[in-house]
Amino acid sequence: MMHDAHFHTDEYAFLDFLAQQLIQGIVNASSPQEYLRLSAWLKQLKGIRISAGIHPWDSDRVSWEEMRVILEQVQIIGEIGLDNVWCEVDPLKQYEIFERQLAYASKHHKPVILHLKGMEKEALPLLRKYQNKYFVHWYSCDAYLDEYIALDCYFSIGPSVYKDRAVQQVAKSVPLDRLLLESDGISALSWCENRHVQMSEYLALMKRSVAYIEALKGHMNMETQLNQNLMHFISYAENT
Ligand SMILES: [Zn+2]
């Protein structure tokens, strides 16, 4: 059994495939419409939870008022964050939406999945202000990692671990019980491979990541360890 701690999809076939493979995971909804579609699909399937939150790329498109209704229905908030590399949304708007969601999540004891790109330093004071359980997805910055580790964050290792030194450093430095595995979805796998990736290749690519993490950590049975870590994160989310 494998897991996928963070991914996106707009295809029922992919969720069905994961369920057939007994893969547990967390699929992301970044708008009310996406949440409603995913929750309808998941009624028939087991093993996949939904996280919901306004992505920094969407902070000027999805309103806090409409998303708040959705946040009440999920146990995990995200992915949310700050990004000045892959998006041009006004940073002030990003801060406003990010902080509202952090405050909501902390108040309601819902753990958070973080998207940070180029603003890893700027996010830290906000995370210290709003105490919570944080899960940093695909961290790929070669600085500030120690600060995030000191906050006892979980880290999901992205599919670029086979070629990205910053991601390899995360796998090496983060404590064994705080590591998770993610694909970020088939489109992210395609982006990472720089070609169109088919669903039939998914398992092999995820296993490749596990093998890299195993080698970097010098630890056997990494798949079992990673699965246990996700179960701990989920049980924290479901029991607080
Ligand atoms: Zn994502």
XYZ file of N, CA and C and ligand atoms in Angstrom:
721
model
N 0.833 -1.205 0.000
C 0.000 0.000 0.000
C 0.871 1.261 0.000
N 0.475 2.183 -0.813
C 1.221 3.439 -0.947
C 0.293 4.552 -0.477
N 0.791 5.760 -0.288
C -0.125 6.865 -0.039
C 0.261 8.080 -0.883
N -0.680 9.001 -0.990
C -0.442 10.241 -1.718
C -1.009 11.361 -0.851
N -0.112 12.025 -0.115
C -0.538 12.954 0.930
C -1.105 14.264 0.394
N -0.833 14.550 -0.882
C -1.366 15.805 -1.442
C -1.440 15.700 -2.965
N -2.650 15.827 -3.484
C -2.780 15.824 -4.946
C -4.047 16.552 -5.372
N -4.092 16.841 -6.677
C -5.251 17.487 -7.304
C -5.721 16.562 -8.424
N -7.010 16.591 -8.697
C -7.485 15.897 -9.895
C -8.836 16.450 -10.312
N -9.095 16.457 -11.616
C -10.452 16.758 -12.061
C -11.026 15.547 -12.799
N -10.455 14.370 -12.498
C -10.940 13.154 -13.152
C -11.374 12.114 -12.131
N -12.611 11.682 -12.259
C -13.102 10.619 -11.385
C -12.254 9.353 -11.565
N -11.836 9.105 -12.794
C -11.078 7.873 -13.087
C -9.822 7.773 -12.222
N -9.191 8.898 -11.918
C -7.968 8.860 -11.108
C -8.293 8.484 -9.665
N -9.376 9.049 -9.120
C -9.781 8.696 -7.746
C -10.157 7.218 -7.672
N -10.854 6.758 -8.690
C -11.271 5.356 -8.749
C -10.041 4.437 -8.807
N -9.059 4.849 -9.595
C -7.809 4.092 -9.706
C -7.113 4.002 -8.342
N -7.013 5.130 -7.633
C -6.363 5.131 -6.313
C -7.107 4.219 -5.338
N -8.435 4.287 -5.375
C -9.228 3.457 -4.457
C -9.008 1.968 -4.766
N -8.957 1.635 -6.042
C -8.721 0.226 -6.419
C -7.352 -0.265 -5.967
N -6.382 0.653 -5.947
C -5.023 0.293 -5.499
C -4.893 0.371 -3.977
N -5.993 0.702 -3.287
C -6.015 0.866 -1.820
C -5.054 1.966 -1.364
N -4.919 2.992 -2.202
C -4.042 4.112 -1.852
C -4.829 5.136 -1.037
N -4.289 5.458 0.150
C -4.903 6.486 0.992
C -4.330 7.835 0.578
N -5.066 8.899 0.838
C -4.487 10.190 0.484
C -5.392 11.361 0.783
N -4.897 12.532 0.408
C -5.636 13.786 0.618
C -5.694 14.533 -0.711
N -6.927 14.674 -1.228
C -7.106 15.402 -2.486
C -7.486 16.836 -2.149
N -7.017 17.764 -2.965
C -7.178 19.176 -2.652
C -8.322 19.835 -3.431
N -9.123 20.624 -2.715
C -10.178 21.426 -3.357
C -9.863 22.894 -3.122
N -9.722 23.660 -4.216
C -9.360 25.067 -4.038
C -10.508 26.021 -4.330
N -11.713 25.477 -4.533
C -12.887 26.342 -4.712
C -14.110 25.563 -4.224
N -15.211 26.258 -3.921
C -16.431 25.550 -3.510
C -16.902 24.560 -4.580
N -16.800 24.950 -5.853
C -17.244 24.064 -6.936
C -16.419 22.777 -6.949
N -15.109 22.929 -6.781
C -14.244 21.746 -6.805
C -14.551 20.854 -5.597
N -14.799 21.473 -4.450
C -15.121 20.689 -3.254
C -16.407 19.863 -3.471
N -17.421 20.502 -4.029
C -18.701 19.801 -4.212
C -18.542 18.634 -5.192
N -17.766 18.854 -6.254
C -17.556 17.783 -7.240
C -16.783 16.620 -6.612
N -15.706 16.934 -5.892
C -14.889 15.866 -5.292
C -15.674 15.114 -4.219
N -16.442 15.832 -3.406
C -17.143 15.117 -2.331
C -18.237 14.222 -2.892
N -18.860 14.620 -3.993
C -19.854 13.740 -4.620
C -19.166 12.476 -5.150
N -18.027 12.620 -5.797
C -17.285 11.466 -6.338
C -16.826 10.535 -5.216
N -16.386 11.134 -4.099
C -15.771 10.309 -3.050
C -16.795 9.564 -2.195
N -18.058 9.863 -2.371
C -19.086 9.118 -1.608
C -18.981 7.617 -1.845
N -18.586 7.258 -3.055
C -18.523 5.829 -3.418
C -17.154 5.210 -3.130
N -16.179 6.021 -2.781
C -14.801 5.504 -2.694
C -14.254 5.644 -1.284
N -13.358 4.739 -0.940
C -12.776 4.802 0.407
C -11.301 5.219 0.354
N -10.820 5.786 1.474
C -9.385 6.002 1.622
C -8.888 7.384 1.252
N -9.734 8.204 0.604
C -9.283 9.544 0.215
C -10.058 10.594 1.018
N -9.331 11.502 1.656
C -9.927 12.643 2.361
C -9.799 13.885 1.472
N -10.561 14.921 1.835
C -10.468 16.182 1.072
C -9.929 17.288 1.979
N -8.963 18.032 1.463
C -8.565 19.272 2.135
C -9.116 20.407 1.280
N -9.453 21.524 1.924
C -9.982 22.652 1.161
C -9.404 23.963 1.678
N -9.160 24.860 0.739
C -8.636 26.172 1.102
C -8.413 26.993 -0.151
N -8.281 28.297 0.037
C -8.032 29.184 -1.109
C -6.533 29.209 -1.384
N -6.165 28.704 -2.539
C -4.764 28.656 -2.987
C -4.277 30.093 -3.209
N -3.001 30.367 -2.924
C -2.536 31.748 -3.158
C -2.783 32.220 -4.596
N -2.697 31.309 -5.565
C -2.944 31.697 -6.962
C -4.384 32.166 -7.176
N -5.281 31.718 -6.289
C -6.711 32.047 -6.455
C -7.175 33.100 -5.461
N -6.227 33.716 -4.731
C -6.680 34.601 -3.641
C -7.445 35.828 -4.119
N -7.332 36.170 -5.410
C -8.144 37.294 -5.902
C -9.373 36.819 -6.694
N -9.612 35.492 -6.704
C -10.750 34.969 -7.476
C -11.803 34.292 -6.605
N -11.342 33.589 -5.537
C -12.283 32.880 -4.662
C -12.456 33.725 -3.403
N -13.716 33.979 -3.026
C -13.913 34.879 -1.882
C -13.872 34.114 -0.568
N -13.421 34.816 0.477
C -13.369 34.233 1.818
C -14.780 33.797 2.256
N -15.779 34.632 1.979
C -17.138 34.326 2.449
C -17.642 33.016 1.852
N -17.431 32.789 0.540
C -17.957 31.554 -0.060
C -17.112 30.343 0.361
N -15.819 30.539 0.589
C -14.966 29.392 0.947
C -15.120 29.011 2.412
N -15.462 29.966 3.249
C -15.603 29.682 4.679
C -16.628 28.574 4.934
N -17.707 28.580 4.155
C -18.752 27.560 4.281
C -18.164 26.171 4.028
N -17.223 26.112 3.082
C -16.593 24.833 2.737
C -15.599 24.428 3.834
N -14.851 25.404 4.345
C -13.859 25.085 5.391
C -14.533 24.433 6.598
N -15.782 24.813 6.847
C -16.500 24.220 7.982
C -16.753 22.727 7.774
N -16.730 22.294 6.528
C -17.077 20.897 6.232
C -15.879 19.960 6.143
N -14.668 20.514 6.195
C -13.474 19.649 6.078
C -12.679 19.654 7.381
N -11.836 18.633 7.532
C -11.014 18.546 8.745
C -9.580 19.004 8.502
N -9.234 19.200 7.229
C -7.877 19.656 6.900
C -8.000 20.877 5.984
N -7.291 21.963 6.343
C -7.338 23.204 5.556
C -6.098 23.255 4.651
N -6.319 23.543 3.366
C -5.164 23.685 2.467
C -5.517 23.266 1.051
N -4.572 23.434 0.099
C -3.348 24.094 0.375
C -3.553 25.603 0.351
N -2.898 26.258 1.307
C -2.963 27.710 1.395
C -1.528 28.210 1.561
N -1.283 29.474 1.257
C 0.092 29.940 1.427
C 0.389 31.244 0.740
N 1.665 31.398 0.406
C 2.179 32.616 -0.234
C 3.109 32.210 -1.368
N 3.035 32.943 -2.480
C 3.818 32.568 -3.661
C 4.136 33.816 -4.477
N 5.406 34.162 -4.611
C 5.754 35.303 -5.481
C 6.597 34.851 -6.677
N 6.621 33.534 -6.931
C 7.401 33.005 -8.056
C 6.475 32.592 -9.195
N 5.460 31.786 -8.857
C 4.588 31.237 -9.889
C 3.257 31.965 -9.999
N 3.117 33.109 -9.334
C 1.849 33.816 -9.490
C 2.043 35.316 -9.325
N 1.132 36.059 -9.925
C 1.254 37.510 -9.911
C 0.174 38.175 -9.087
N -0.532 37.388 -8.268
C -1.562 37.979 -7.414
C -0.863 38.901 -6.402
N -1.447 40.078 -6.201
C -0.898 41.077 -5.274
C -0.562 40.425 -3.920
N 0.704 40.541 -3.472
C 1.076 39.907 -2.203
C 0.202 40.339 -1.020
N -0.278 41.587 -1.048
C -1.126 42.043 0.072
C -2.424 41.254 0.121
N -2.984 40.954 -1.080
C -4.209 40.145 -1.155
C -3.905 38.720 -0.669
N -2.749 38.197 -1.090
C -2.361 36.846 -0.641
C -2.252 36.788 0.877
N -1.592 37.796 1.474
C -1.449 37.833 2.933
C -2.810 37.826 3.619
N -3.715 38.675 3.096
C -5.025 38.821 3.740
C -5.761 37.479 3.767
N -5.801 36.805 2.608
C -6.529 35.532 2.508
C -5.816 34.436 3.314
N -4.495 34.423 3.244
C -3.710 33.417 3.979
C -3.942 33.568 5.480
N -3.851 34.813 5.975
C -3.976 35.010 7.420
C -5.384 34.689 7.911
N -6.397 35.033 7.131
C -7.768 34.687 7.539
C -7.927 33.178 7.687
N -7.346 32.439 6.733
C -7.478 30.978 6.773
C -6.652 30.377 7.915
N -5.460 30.941 8.153
C -4.633 30.463 9.275
C -5.349 30.685 10.602
N -5.972 31.863 10.744
C -6.679 32.181 11.989
C -7.865 31.233 12.181
N -8.599 30.997 11.092
C -9.753 30.087 11.160
C -9.289 28.680 11.554
N -8.237 28.200 10.892
C -7.758 26.821 11.123
C -7.257 26.647 12.555
N -6.527 27.627 13.052
C -5.983 27.537 14.400
C -7.123 27.539 15.424
N -8.078 28.433 15.231
C -9.213 28.541 16.156
C -10.032 27.249 16.202
N -10.191 26.604 15.043
C -11.033 25.404 14.967
C -10.236 24.098 15.018
N -8.951 24.189 15.355
C -8.083 23.010 15.510
C -8.081 22.122 14.272
N -7.947 22.761 13.111
C -7.864 22.007 11.857
C -6.458 22.174 11.290
N -5.694 21.083 11.116
C -4.339 21.219 10.582
C -4.338 21.770 9.155
N -3.161 22.274 8.742
C -3.069 23.064 7.508
C -1.991 22.516 6.573
N -2.328 22.432 5.287
C -1.344 22.102 4.248
C -0.873 23.406 3.611
N 0.450 23.594 3.585
C 1.024 24.870 3.136
C 1.653 24.797 1.751
N 1.398 25.828 0.956
C 2.070 26.046 -0.329
C 2.946 27.286 -0.162
N 4.253 27.112 -0.261
C 5.172 28.239 -0.072
C 6.151 28.277 -1.238
N 6.202 29.397 -1.921
C 7.172 29.509 -3.017
C 7.707 30.929 -3.047
N 8.987 31.064 -2.721
C 9.621 32.381 -2.741
C 9.319 33.216 -1.505
N 8.357 32.781 -0.692
C 7.981 33.570 0.485
C 8.054 32.724 1.756
N 8.997 31.789 1.741
C 9.166 30.896 2.889
C 9.495 31.686 4.148
N 10.336 32.719 4.000
C 10.733 33.528 5.156
C 9.543 34.335 5.693
N 8.776 34.926 4.758
C 7.660 35.785 5.149
C 6.549 35.011 5.851
N 6.403 33.723 5.523
C 5.316 32.933 6.122
C 5.597 32.579 7.585
N 6.874 32.500 7.955
C 7.224 31.998 9.299
C 6.576 32.760 10.463
N 6.623 34.118 10.462
C 6.000 34.809 11.606
C 4.513 34.508 11.746
N 3.826 34.320 10.607
C 2.388 34.014 10.667
C 2.158 32.621 11.262
N 3.021 31.672 10.918
C 2.861 30.308 11.442
C 3.151 30.276 12.946
N 4.070 31.151 13.375
C 4.362 31.216 14.822
C 3.210 31.888 15.558
N 2.559 32.826 14.875
C 1.436 33.537 15.502
C 0.220 32.611 15.662
N -0.055 31.793 14.639
C -1.223 30.907 14.676
C -0.758 29.482 14.918
N -0.716 29.088 16.170
C -0.243 27.750 16.547
C -1.135 26.687 15.912
N -0.504 25.706 15.299
C -1.289 24.644 14.657
C -0.350 23.512 14.256
N -0.935 22.444 13.714
C -0.143 21.368 13.107
C -0.032 21.705 11.619
N 1.202 21.908 11.141
C 1.408 22.306 9.746
C 2.067 21.192 8.935
N 1.658 21.124 7.685
C 2.174 20.137 6.732
C 2.590 20.942 5.501
N 3.915 21.001 5.257
C 4.449 21.785 4.154
C 4.557 20.890 2.931
N 3.860 21.287 1.878
C 3.856 20.425 0.689
C 4.982 20.830 -0.277
N 5.724 19.824 -0.744
C 6.769 19.957 -1.783
C 7.718 21.120 -1.489
N 8.237 21.205 -0.287
C 9.162 22.292 0.059
C 10.379 22.188 -0.852
N 10.745 23.303 -1.515
C 11.852 23.231 -2.472
C 12.730 24.464 -2.375
N 12.834 24.998 -1.160
C 13.666 26.179 -0.924
C 14.908 25.705 -0.185
N 16.095 26.238 -0.554
C 17.294 25.725 0.119
C 17.625 26.512 1.391
N 16.681 27.345 1.844
C 16.886 28.064 3.119
C 15.673 27.882 4.031
N 15.843 28.275 5.289
C 14.779 28.293 6.310
C 14.241 26.923 6.704
N 14.831 25.860 6.164
C 14.302 24.530 6.470
C 14.346 24.254 7.978
N 15.442 24.673 8.639
C 15.562 24.417 10.077
C 14.447 25.093 10.876
N 14.043 26.271 10.413
C 12.958 26.976 11.111
C 11.649 26.193 11.005
N 11.419 25.636 9.833
C 10.190 24.840 9.655
C 10.252 23.535 10.440
N 11.425 22.925 10.473
C 11.584 21.695 11.263
C 11.335 22.011 12.747
N 11.826 23.187 13.196
C 11.635 23.581 14.603
C 10.157 23.773 14.936
N 9.340 24.063 13.930
C 7.892 24.193 14.163
C 7.197 22.828 14.165
N 7.980 21.751 14.044
C 7.461 20.381 14.070
C 6.479 20.100 12.912
N 6.788 20.694 11.755
C 5.929 20.489 10.578
C 6.112 19.085 10.004
N 5.073 18.614 9.317
C 5.205 17.482 8.400
C 5.667 18.049 7.050
N 6.347 17.233 6.265
C 6.805 17.657 4.932
C 6.475 16.555 3.936
N 5.741 16.883 2.874
C 5.528 15.855 1.847
C 6.557 16.046 0.740
N 7.205 14.948 0.398
C 8.284 14.983 -0.592
C 7.676 14.899 -1.991
N 7.988 15.905 -2.794
C 7.422 15.987 -4.149
C 8.133 15.067 -5.124
N 7.508 14.845 -6.296
C 8.046 13.897 -7.273
C 9.355 14.321 -7.925
N 9.830 15.551 -7.644
C 11.115 15.984 -8.203
C 12.297 15.533 -7.349
N 12.049 14.718 -6.314
C 13.134 14.325 -5.399
C 14.295 13.639 -6.128
N 14.012 13.014 -7.265
C 15.093 12.313 -7.981
C 16.075 13.280 -8.656
N 15.677 14.574 -8.776
C 16.559 15.501 -9.509
C 16.767 16.853 -8.821
N 15.991 17.152 -7.785
C 16.037 18.484 -7.170
C 16.777 18.419 -5.835
N 17.925 19.095 -5.781
C 18.764 19.004 -4.565
C 18.087 19.585 -3.344
N 17.276 20.633 -3.527
C 16.585 21.229 -2.367
C 15.581 20.230 -1.779
N 14.892 19.504 -2.661
C 13.919 18.501 -2.186
C 14.659 17.337 -1.518
N 15.806 16.979 -2.080
C 16.620 15.911 -1.468
C 17.077 16.337 -0.071
N 17.405 17.613 0.076
C 17.836 18.108 1.385
C 16.704 18.000 2.406
N 15.474 18.274 1.958
C 14.316 18.132 2.855
C 14.211 16.677 3.318
N 14.282 15.747 2.365
C 14.172 14.320 2.723
C 15.272 13.919 3.714
N 16.474 14.475 3.518
C 17.597 14.131 4.406
C 17.422 14.721 5.798
N 16.970 15.974 5.872
C 17.010 16.712 7.146
C 15.806 16.497 8.048
N 14.641 16.262 7.438
C 13.414 16.180 8.238
C 13.399 14.861 9.032
N 12.971 14.899 10.305
C 12.904 13.654 11.078
C 12.037 12.601 10.369
N 12.439 11.361 10.517
C 11.781 10.242 9.827
C 10.268 10.220 10.027
N 9.813 10.589 11.224
C 8.370 10.492 11.492
C 7.589 11.723 11.038
N 8.265 12.640 10.324
C 7.552 13.811 9.814
C 7.528 13.844 8.277
N 7.986 12.769 7.646
C 8.031 12.730 6.180
C 6.782 12.094 5.589
N 6.292 12.700 4.513
C 5.157 12.164 3.758
C 5.544 12.116 2.278
N 4.687 11.481 1.493
C 4.930 11.331 0.052
C 3.761 11.943 -0.716
N 4.060 12.649 -1.801
C 2.968 13.216 -2.604
C 3.302 13.168 -4.088
N 2.224 13.182 -4.906
C 2.417 13.342 -6.359
C 2.069 14.758 -6.795
N 1.164 15.420 -6.041
C 0.561 16.700 -6.414
C -0.357 16.534 -7.636
N -0.589 15.285 -8.048
C -1.498 15.021 -9.180
C -0.765 14.681 -10.461
N -1.529 14.134 -11.411
C -0.931 13.707 -12.685
C -0.357 14.893 -13.465
N -1.026 16.073 -13.398
C -0.469 17.218 -14.144
C 0.870 17.641 -13.568
N 1.006 17.570 -12.231
C 2.293 17.936 -11.624
C 3.368 16.919 -12.006
N 2.986 15.650 -12.086
C 3.957 14.631 -12.528
C 4.412 14.942 -13.957
N 3.462 15.344 -14.800
C 3.797 15.688 -16.198
C 4.738 16.888 -16.227
N 4.442 17.894 -15.380
C 5.292 19.092 -15.306
C 6.714 18.700 -14.877
N 6.753 17.820 -13.890
C 8.040 17.401 -13.322
C 8.860 16.585 -14.331
N 8.171 15.749 -15.119
C 8.854 14.895 -16.099
C 9.067 15.612 -17.436
N 8.408 16.768 -17.595
C 8.491 17.517 -18.834
C 7.966 16.733 -20.044
N 6.919 15.943 -19.801
C 6.241 15.189 -20.867
C 4.890 14.770 -20.337
N 4.036 14.255 -21.203
C 2.713 13.842 -20.745
C 2.806 12.500 -20.014
N 2.449 12.516 -18.728
C 2.494 11.269 -17.937
C 1.100 10.639 -17.919
N 1.058 9.336 -18.148
C -0.210 8.593 -18.135
C -0.480 8.074 -16.722
N -1.762 7.846 -16.452
C -2.145 7.304 -15.146
C -1.464 5.951 -14.890
N -1.245 5.197 -15.970
C -0.629 3.865 -15.823
C 0.822 3.943 -15.323
N 1.432 5.126 -15.394
C 2.820 5.279 -14.934
C 2.901 5.739 -13.480
N 1.744 6.084 -12.923
C 1.707 6.708 -11.597
C 2.436 5.883 -10.527
N 2.103 4.607 -10.434
C 2.680 3.784 -9.356
C 4.196 3.707 -9.465
N 4.695 3.549 -10.682
C 6.147 3.436 -10.874
C 6.847 4.732 -10.455
N 6.238 5.884 -10.779
C 6.865 7.164 -10.418
C 6.838 7.379 -8.902
N 5.747 6.965 -8.266
C 5.677 7.102 -6.795
C 6.686 6.166 -6.127
N 6.816 4.972 -6.678
C 7.787 4.013 -6.109
C 9.220 4.529 -6.292
N 9.452 5.208 -7.411
C 10.776 5.804 -7.617
C 11.076 6.821 -6.505
N 10.076 7.657 -6.159
C 10.289 8.628 -5.068
C 10.593 7.911 -3.758
N 9.839 6.854 -3.466
C 10.064 6.109 -2.217
C 11.493 5.566 -2.193
N 11.958 5.038 -3.325
C 13.313 4.471 -3.386
C 14.360 5.565 -3.132
N 14.134 6.769 -3.684
C 15.071 7.871 -3.439
C 15.083 8.270 -1.973
N 13.897 8.363 -1.384
C 13.825 8.768 0.038
C 14.524 7.706 0.900
N 14.287 6.441 0.534
C 14.909 5.329 1.272
C 16.444 5.452 1.222
N 16.967 5.733 0.035
C 18.427 5.844 -0.120
C 18.965 7.065 0.634
N 18.250 8.197 0.540
C 18.713 9.418 1.213
C 18.703 9.268 2.727
N 17.728 8.511 3.219
C 17.574 8.336 4.664
C 18.375 7.142 5.194
N 18.751 6.237 4.280
C 19.404 5.010 4.720
C 18.497 4.191 5.615
N 17.220 4.162 5.277
C 16.226 3.486 6.124
C 15.393 2.553 5.255
N 15.261 1.304 5.674
C 14.461 0.345 4.908
C 12.983 0.514 5.271
N 12.121 -0.168 4.516
C 10.664 -0.118 4.779
C 10.122 1.304 4.824
N 10.635 2.121 3.927
C 10.221 3.527 3.930
C 8.726 3.679 3.626
N 8.219 2.796 2.742
C 6.799 2.912 2.381
C 5.921 2.759 3.626
N 6.250 1.782 4.467
C 5.481 1.552 5.701
C 5.601 2.760 6.627
N 6.822 3.270 6.767
C 7.037 4.422 7.639
C 6.229 5.640 7.158
N 6.276 5.907 5.848
C 5.564 7.064 5.295
C 4.059 6.915 5.507
N 3.560 5.695 5.314
C 2.122 5.454 5.516
C 1.722 5.707 6.963
N 2.553 5.223 7.889
C 2.261 5.455 9.316
C 2.209 6.947 9.617
N 3.136 7.695 9.014
C 3.170 9.142 9.254
C 1.878 9.808 8.773
N 1.408 9.389 7.593
C 0.163 9.991 7.091
C -1.006 9.629 8.008
N -1.041 8.384 8.478
C -2.128 7.972 9.370
C -2.106 8.799 10.665
N -0.901 9.106 11.158
C -0.802 9.951 12.355
C -1.344 11.348 12.079
N -0.956 11.898 10.923
C -1.434 13.242 10.575
C -2.965 13.244 10.454
N -3.505 12.220 9.778
C -4.956 12.171 9.571
C -5.681 11.948 10.901
N -5.127 11.084 11.759
C -5.824 10.849 13.015
C -5.766 12.097 13.896
N -4.688 12.873 13.763
C -4.641 14.156 14.469
C -5.783 15.055 13.949
N -5.922 15.105 12.621
C -6.950 15.968 12.017
C -8.357 15.525 12.414
N -8.549 14.215 12.518
C -9.909 13.716 12.749
C -10.280 13.656 14.219
N -9.291 13.780 15.108
C -9.596 13.647 16.536
C -9.394 14.927 17.330
N -9.176 16.044 16.633
C -9.006 17.287 17.410
C -10.213 18.194 17.192
Zn -0.886 21.163 -4.819
